[in-house]
Amino acid sequence: MTALPTGILLPESVIHSDLFALLAAFVAIHTVFYATLALSKILPKVYLSDWVRRRHERTETRSINPEDPV
């Protein structure tokens, strides 16, 4: 297996520069932020009111079909 030479597209001095490192860090943070937003769009919404029962809600059903959820 042959090793790829570094600096094929850009000279090696550009790749090891501080500006390039800053740009790479920006792209990495942007990628993580974008992936988080994409995952939040894919996952179903979570409503806190679905998990917390309040006082005004019935504890048992009064429906004709008693097997329906409350």
PDB file of C-alpha atoms in Angstrom:
ATOM      1  CA  MET A   1       0.000   0.000   0.000  1.00  0.00           C
ATOM      2  CA  THR A   2       1.396   3.324  -1.015  1.00  0.00           C
ATOM      3  CA  ALA A   3       1.145   6.374   1.167  1.00  0.00           C
ATOM      4  CA  LEU A   4      -0.491   9.403  -0.336  1.00  0.00           C
ATOM      5  CA  PRO A   5       1.700  12.456  -0.470  1.00  0.00           C
ATOM      6  CA  THR A   6       0.407  15.389   1.551  1.00  0.00           C
ATOM      7  CA  GLY A   7      -0.308  18.646  -0.150  1.00  0.00           C
ATOM      8  CA  ILE A   8      -1.872  17.381  -3.351  1.00  0.00           C
ATOM      9  CA  LEU A   9      -4.380  20.225  -3.691  1.00  0.00           C
ATOM     10  CA  LEU A  10      -2.725  22.831  -1.526  1.00  0.00           C
ATOM     11  CA  PRO A  11       0.884  23.317  -0.607  1.00  0.00           C
ATOM     12  CA  GLU A  12       1.902  21.779   2.690  1.00  0.00           C
ATOM     13  CA  SER A  13       2.677  25.182   4.182  1.00  0.00           C
ATOM     14  CA  VAL A  14      -0.965  26.243   3.703  1.00  0.00           C
ATOM     15  CA  ILE A  15      -2.296  23.071   5.327  1.00  0.00           C
ATOM     16  CA  HIS A  16      -0.144  23.549   8.431  1.00  0.00           C
ATOM     17  CA  SER A  17      -0.977  27.260   8.785  1.00  0.00           C
ATOM     18  CA  ASP A  18      -3.036  28.713  11.647  1.00  0.00           C
ATOM     19  CA  LEU A  19      -5.631  30.133   9.268  1.00  0.00           C
ATOM     20  CA  PHE A  20      -6.256  26.700   7.783  1.00  0.00           C
ATOM     21  CA  ALA A  21      -6.595  25.213  11.275  1.00  0.00           C
ATOM     22  CA  LEU A  22      -9.108  27.922  12.163  1.00  0.00           C
ATOM     23  CA  LEU A  23     -11.078  27.218   9.004  1.00  0.00           C
ATOM     24  CA  ALA A  24     -11.025  23.478   9.718  1.00  0.00           C
ATOM     25  CA  ALA A  25     -12.315  24.088  13.259  1.00  0.00           C
ATOM     26  CA  PHE A  26     -15.109  26.309  11.905  1.00  0.00           C
ATOM     27  CA  VAL A  27     -16.140  23.662   9.389  1.00  0.00           C
ATOM     28  CA  ALA A  28     -16.096  20.966  12.090  1.00  0.00           C
ATOM     29  CA  ILE A  29     -18.293  23.013  14.453  1.00  0.00           C
ATOM     30  CA  HIS A  30     -20.628  23.884  11.597  1.00  0.00           C
ATOM     31  CA  THR A  31     -20.913  20.225  10.626  1.00  0.00           C
ATOM     32  CA  VAL A  32     -21.779  19.161  14.176  1.00  0.00           C
ATOM     33  CA  PHE A  33     -24.338  21.974  14.455  1.00  0.00           C
ATOM     34  CA  TYR A  34     -25.932  21.054  11.124  1.00  0.00           C
ATOM     35  CA  ALA A  35     -26.059  17.355  12.018  1.00  0.00           C
ATOM     36  CA  THR A  36     -27.750  18.212  15.326  1.00  0.00           C
ATOM     37  CA  LEU A  37     -30.364  20.304  13.552  1.00  0.00           C
ATOM     38  CA  ALA A  38     -30.964  17.570  10.989  1.00  0.00           C
ATOM     39  CA  LEU A  39     -31.437  14.958  13.722  1.00  0.00           C
ATOM     40  CA  SER A  40     -33.832  17.230  15.595  1.00  0.00           C
ATOM     41  CA  LYS A  41     -35.925  17.522  12.434  1.00  0.00           C
ATOM     42  CA  ILE A  42     -35.992  13.753  11.934  1.00  0.00           C
ATOM     43  CA  LEU A  43     -36.935  12.778  15.486  1.00  0.00           C
ATOM     44  CA  PRO A  44     -40.547  13.170  16.633  1.00  0.00           C
ATOM     45  CA  LYS A  45     -41.440  16.189  18.718  1.00  0.00           C
ATOM     46  CA  VAL A  46     -41.495  15.740  22.464  1.00  0.00           C
ATOM     47  CA  TYR A  47     -44.154  17.555  24.438  1.00  0.00           C
ATOM     48  CA  LEU A  48     -43.637  17.814  28.170  1.00  0.00           C
ATOM     49  CA  SER A  49     -47.404  17.908  28.716  1.00  0.00           C
ATOM     50  CA  ASP A  50     -47.650  14.340  27.411  1.00  0.00           C
ATOM     51  CA  TRP A  51     -45.443  13.089  30.240  1.00  0.00           C
ATOM     52  CA  VAL A  52     -46.746  15.176  33.113  1.00  0.00           C
ATOM     53  CA  ARG A  53     -50.285  14.549  34.329  1.00  0.00           C
ATOM     54  CA  ARG A  54     -52.135  17.641  35.530  1.00  0.00           C
ATOM     55  CA  ARG A  55     -54.865  17.998  38.112  1.00  0.00           C
ATOM     56  CA  HIS A  56     -57.635  18.765  35.642  1.00  0.00           C
ATOM     57  CA  GLU A  57     -57.069  15.589  33.609  1.00  0.00           C
ATOM     58  CA  ARG A  58     -59.115  12.468  34.271  1.00  0.00           C
ATOM     59  CA  THR A  59     -57.418   9.446  35.688  1.00  0.00           C
ATOM     60  CA  GLU A  60     -59.836   7.042  34.055  1.00  0.00           C
ATOM     61  CA  THR A  61     -61.765   7.116  30.828  1.00  0.00           C
ATOM     62  CA  ARG A  62     -65.435   7.959  30.541  1.00  0.00           C
ATOM     63  CA  SER A  63     -65.641   6.835  26.976  1.00  0.00           C
ATOM     64  CA  ILE A  64     -68.109   4.346  25.575  1.00  0.00           C
ATOM     65  CA  ASN A  65     -65.109   2.261  24.749  1.00  0.00           C
ATOM     66  CA  PRO A  66     -63.396   1.816  28.113  1.00  0.00           C
ATOM     67  CA  GLU A  67     -60.296   0.357  26.522  1.00  0.00           C
ATOM     68  CA  ASP A  68     -59.406   3.646  24.838  1.00  0.00           C
ATOM     69  CA  PRO A  69     -56.528   5.535  26.408  1.00  0.00           C
ATOM     70  CA  VAL A  70     -57.369   8.460  28.670  1.00  0.00           C
TER      71      VAL A  70
END
